[in-house]
Amino acid sequence: MKKHLLLLFVLLFSITAKAQEFKTLTYFVNDSTKLELDLFIPKKQGKEKSPLLIHVHGGGFAVGTREWGHHIAKHAASQGYVAASISYTLYMKDKKFSCDGILSEKVKAFQIAANQLWQATLFFIKNSEKYNIDTSKIFISGSSAGAETVLHATYWNRDLMNIYPDKLPASFKYAGVISGAGAIMDLNLITKKSVIPMLLFHGSCDPTVPYGTAAHHYCPTNVSGWLMLFGSYSIYNHILDLDGNTKLVTYCNGGHEYSDELFSKDPQTVVDFMNNTLNSKKEQSHIIISTNKECKKPNGYSFCD
């Protein structure tokens, strides 16, 4: 009997501890959509306001949950950051997102997710006092589809691409962005004026999201889902040309399975990057990590031979 009571106590304690780890909040509601986020608060917050990390999970805009971002959010909170992992509309659910998809639908998926990330950002700006957040120190991160979301949310013209009535302040700028296996549709969006500190990581033989410059899924130009993308390697070199602050981690010959690598297995690298950014430490570095794999990407480039 005592043994059973002890086991019950341990189970209840475990459930309670997990429940207290984060708060689930609604950050956006309209007539058709309700969106939530899981918020992780540092156990000890000083008098100074805390920086914020907002994370966007991957899943091809068709699957995935905000729980996928708990690992990086939890670690960031343990290092003094307020951190949130958000849900967003999975617009490509039951739609085709590969070569036989529709280009305009792909772009719309990017646009909806980016707008909802802007709404999550606006939620924290409006509630900055409540959650003790320094709104000049807001970072965004994402894996795969989430990475494409954060890249476009950072560099798109918000007035042009906005779909909701409430807008971020015109002067607002993210403090930095962390992209795992992401890509952007137009490198020209990143200029000397708009560039912000960026940590990028990517498998060099990713067959889904190009590491360099190529079509999404390496689709041929005569298909309905053709979309040119500029991946991490192209973004990194472009930022170097702008003399910006950037770091690239390349998983040599790795595929799309590395899209969550730093977030799940080495989150301190993400926190170190954010800390360095907040301390005005400029970085221009490229780290190549061997995966002991062979490149099977369609164009055969490994970028790390």
C-alpha positions in Angstrom: 0.0 0.0 0.0 2.8 2.4 0.9 4.6 1.6 -2.3 1.5 2.4 -4.3 1.0 5.7 -2.5 4.6 6.6 -3.1 4.3 5.8 -6.8 1.1 7.9 -7.0 2.8 10.8 -5.2 5.8 10.7 -7.7 3.4 10.6 -10.6 1.4 13.5 -9.4 4.5 15.5 -8.6 5.8 14.8 -12.1 2.6 15.9 -13.7 2.5 19.0 -11.5 6.1 19.9 -12.3 5.4 19.5 -16.0 2.3 21.6 -15.8 4.2 24.4 -14.1 6.9 24.4 -16.7 5.0 26.6 -19.1 1.8 28.5 -19.6 -0.4 28.1 -22.6 -1.8 31.4 -23.8 -4.0 32.6 -26.6 -2.1 35.2 -28.7 -4.5 35.8 -31.6 -8.2 35.4 -32.1 -10.5 36.4 -35.0 -13.8 35.1 -36.5 -12.1 32.0 -37.9 -8.8 31.5 -36.1 -7.6 31.0 -32.6 -3.8 30.6 -32.0 -2.0 29.6 -28.9 1.6 29.6 -27.6 3.4 27.9 -24.8 5.3 30.4 -22.7 8.4 29.6 -20.6 9.4 32.1 -18.0 12.9 32.1 -16.3 12.6 30.9 -12.7 14.6 34.0 -11.6 14.1 37.3 -13.3 16.0 40.3 -12.1 15.0 44.0 -12.1 16.1 44.4 -15.7 13.7 43.3 -18.4 14.4 40.0 -20.1 15.1 39.3 -23.8 12.5 37.1 -25.6 12.8 34.2 -28.0 9.8 33.2 -30.2 10.1 29.8 -31.9 8.3 28.5 -34.9 8.1 24.7 -35.4 8.6 22.9 -38.8 6.5 20.4 -40.6 6.1 21.7 -44.2 3.2 24.0 -43.1 1.1 20.8 -43.0 1.9 19.1 -39.7 3.7 19.8 -36.4 2.8 21.2 -33.0 4.3 23.9 -30.8 5.5 21.1 -28.5 8.2 20.5 -31.1 9.8 23.8 -29.9 9.7 23.1 -26.2 13.3 21.9 -26.1 14.8 25.2 -27.3 12.2 27.3 -25.4 12.9 25.5 -22.2 16.6 25.8 -22.5 16.4 29.5 -23.4 14.3 30.1 -20.3 16.8 28.3 -18.1 19.4 30.9 -19.4 17.3 33.9 -18.6 15.2 34.4 -21.7 11.4 34.5 -21.8 10.7 32.0 -24.5 7.6 30.9 -26.5 6.8 28.2 -29.0 3.8 29.2 -31.1 1.1 27.4 -33.1 0.2 28.7 -36.5 -2.2 27.9 -39.3 -1.0 24.7 -41.1 -2.2 26.0 -44.4 -0.7 23.2 -46.5 -2.5 20.4 -44.7 -4.2 18.2 -47.3 -2.5 20.3 -50.0 0.5 19.4 -52.2 3.7 21.2 -51.2 6.2 19.5 -53.6 6.8 19.8 -57.3 3.2 19.1 -58.2 1.8 21.7 -55.9 0.7 25.2 -56.8 3.2 28.0 -56.5 0.8 30.6 -55.2 -0.3 28.3 -52.4 3.3 27.8 -51.3 3.7 31.6 -51.1 0.4 32.0 -49.2 1.6 29.4 -46.7 4.7 31.5 -46.1 2.7 34.7 -45.8 0.1 33.4 -43.3 2.7 31.9 -41.0 4.8 35.1 -41.2 1.8 37.2 -40.4 0.9 35.0 -37.4 4.4 35.3 -36.1 4.1 39.1 -36.4 0.9 38.8 -34.3 2.7 36.7 -31.7 5.3 39.4 -31.6 2.7 42.1 -31.3 1.1 40.1 -28.4 4.4 40.3 -26.5 4.9 44.0 -27.2 1.4 44.8 -25.9 2.1 42.6 -22.8 5.8 43.4 -22.3 5.2 44.8 -18.8 3.2 41.8 -17.7 6.0 39.4 -18.8 8.9 41.7 -18.1 10.1 41.7 -21.7 12.6 44.1 -23.3 10.9 44.7 -26.7 14.2 45.8 -28.3 15.6 42.3 -27.6 13.2 40.0 -29.4 14.7 37.1 -31.3 12.9 34.6 -33.6 13.9 31.1 -34.5 12.5 28.3 -36.6 13.1 24.9 -38.1 12.4 24.0 -41.8 9.0 25.6 -42.5 9.5 27.5 -39.3 12.8 28.8 -40.6 11.2 30.0 -43.9 8.6 31.7 -41.7 11.2 33.6 -39.5 13.3 34.6 -42.5 10.3 36.1 -44.4 8.9 37.6 -41.2 12.3 39.4 -40.8 12.8 40.7 -44.3 9.4 41.0 -46.0 7.9 44.5 -46.3 5.3 44.3 -43.6 3.0 46.9 -45.1 3.0 45.0 -48.4 2.5 41.5 -47.0 0.3 42.2 -44.0 -3.1 40.4 -43.9 -4.4 41.4 -40.4 -5.6 44.8 -39.1 -3.2 45.1 -36.2 0.3 45.8 -37.2 3.7 45.9 -35.6 5.2 49.4 -35.1 6.8 50.7 -38.3 10.1 51.1 -36.5 10.1 47.6 -35.0 13.1 45.3 -35.8 13.9 41.9 -34.5 17.2 41.6 -32.6 18.3 38.5 -34.4 17.1 35.4 -36.2 18.0 31.7 -36.0 17.2 29.5 -39.0 17.4 25.7 -39.2 17.4 24.5 -42.8 15.5 27.6 -44.0 15.5 29.6 -47.2 14.2 32.9 -48.5 12.6 33.6 -51.8 14.5 36.8 -52.6 18.0 37.6 -51.4 17.5 41.2 -52.4 15.2 41.6 -49.4 18.3 41.5 -47.3 20.1 44.8 -47.6 22.6 46.8 -45.6 19.7 48.7 -44.0 17.5 45.6 -43.2 20.2 43.0 -42.3 20.1 41.7 -38.7 22.4 39.2 -36.9 21.7 35.7 -38.2 22.6 32.2 -37.0 22.0 29.6 -39.8 22.4 25.9 -39.8 21.7 23.4 -42.6 22.7 20.0 -44.0 24.7 20.7 -47.2 22.9 17.9 -49.1 19.3 18.8 -48.1 17.0 17.5 -50.9 14.0 19.5 -49.7 15.1 23.0 -48.8 18.3 23.9 -50.8 21.4 24.7 -48.9 22.6 26.9 -51.7 20.4 28.4 -54.5 18.0 26.0 -56.2 14.3 25.3 -56.6 12.3 24.0 -53.7 12.6 20.2 -53.7 14.9 20.7 -56.8 11.8 20.8 -59.0 12.2 21.2 -62.7 11.2 24.6 -64.1 8.2 23.2 -66.1 6.1 22.1 -63.0 3.3 23.9 -61.2 5.2 24.0 -57.8 8.4 25.5 -59.0 9.8 28.0 -56.5 13.3 29.3 -56.5 14.8 29.5 -53.0 18.1 30.9 -51.5 19.2 28.6 -48.7 21.6 29.1 -45.8 24.8 29.0 -47.7 23.6 31.6 -50.2 22.2 33.8 -47.4 25.5 33.5 -45.4 27.6 34.6 -48.3 25.2 37.5 -49.1 25.4 38.7 -45.6 29.2 38.6 -45.7 29.1 40.8 -48.8 27.0 43.2 -46.7 29.6 42.9 -43.9 26.8 41.8 -41.6 26.8 39.7 -38.4 26.3 36.0 -39.2 27.3 32.5 -38.4 26.7 29.3 -40.5 26.9 25.8 -39.2 27.1 23.3 -42.0 26.4 19.6 -41.5 28.5 18.2 -44.3 26.6 15.9 -46.6 23.7 16.0 -44.2 20.0 16.1 -45.4 16.9 17.8 -44.1 17.0 15.7 -40.9 19.4 18.4 -39.5 16.8 21.1 -39.6 16.3 20.9 -35.8 19.8 19.9 -34.9 20.9 22.9 -32.8 17.5 23.5 -31.3 17.2 19.9 -30.0 20.8 18.8 -29.5 22.9 21.9 -29.0 20.6 24.7 -27.8 23.4 26.5 -26.0 24.9 27.4 -29.3 21.7 29.3 -30.0 21.8 31.0 -26.6 25.4 31.9 -27.0 24.6 33.5 -30.4 21.8 35.6 -28.8 24.0 36.6 -25.9 26.8 37.6 -28.2 24.4 39.7 -30.2 23.1 41.4 -27.1 26.7 42.2 -26.1 27.4 43.7 -29.6 29.9 41.0 -30.5 30.1 40.7 -34.2 30.7 37.3 -35.8 31.4 36.1 -39.3 32.1 32.4 -39.1 31.4 29.1 -40.8 31.7 25.9 -38.9 31.6 22.6 -40.9 30.6 19.5 -39.1 31.2 16.0 -40.6 28.2 13.7 -40.7 30.1 10.8 -42.3 27.4 10.6 -45.0 27.5 10.6 -48.8 25.7 13.3 -50.7 22.7 12.1 -52.5 21.3 15.5 -53.5 20.0 15.8 -57.1 22.7 18.2 -58.2 25.5 16.3 -56.5 27.0 19.3 -54.8 28.2 18.8 -51.2 29.7 22.3 -50.7 32.2 20.8 -48.3 34.4 18.5 -50.4 
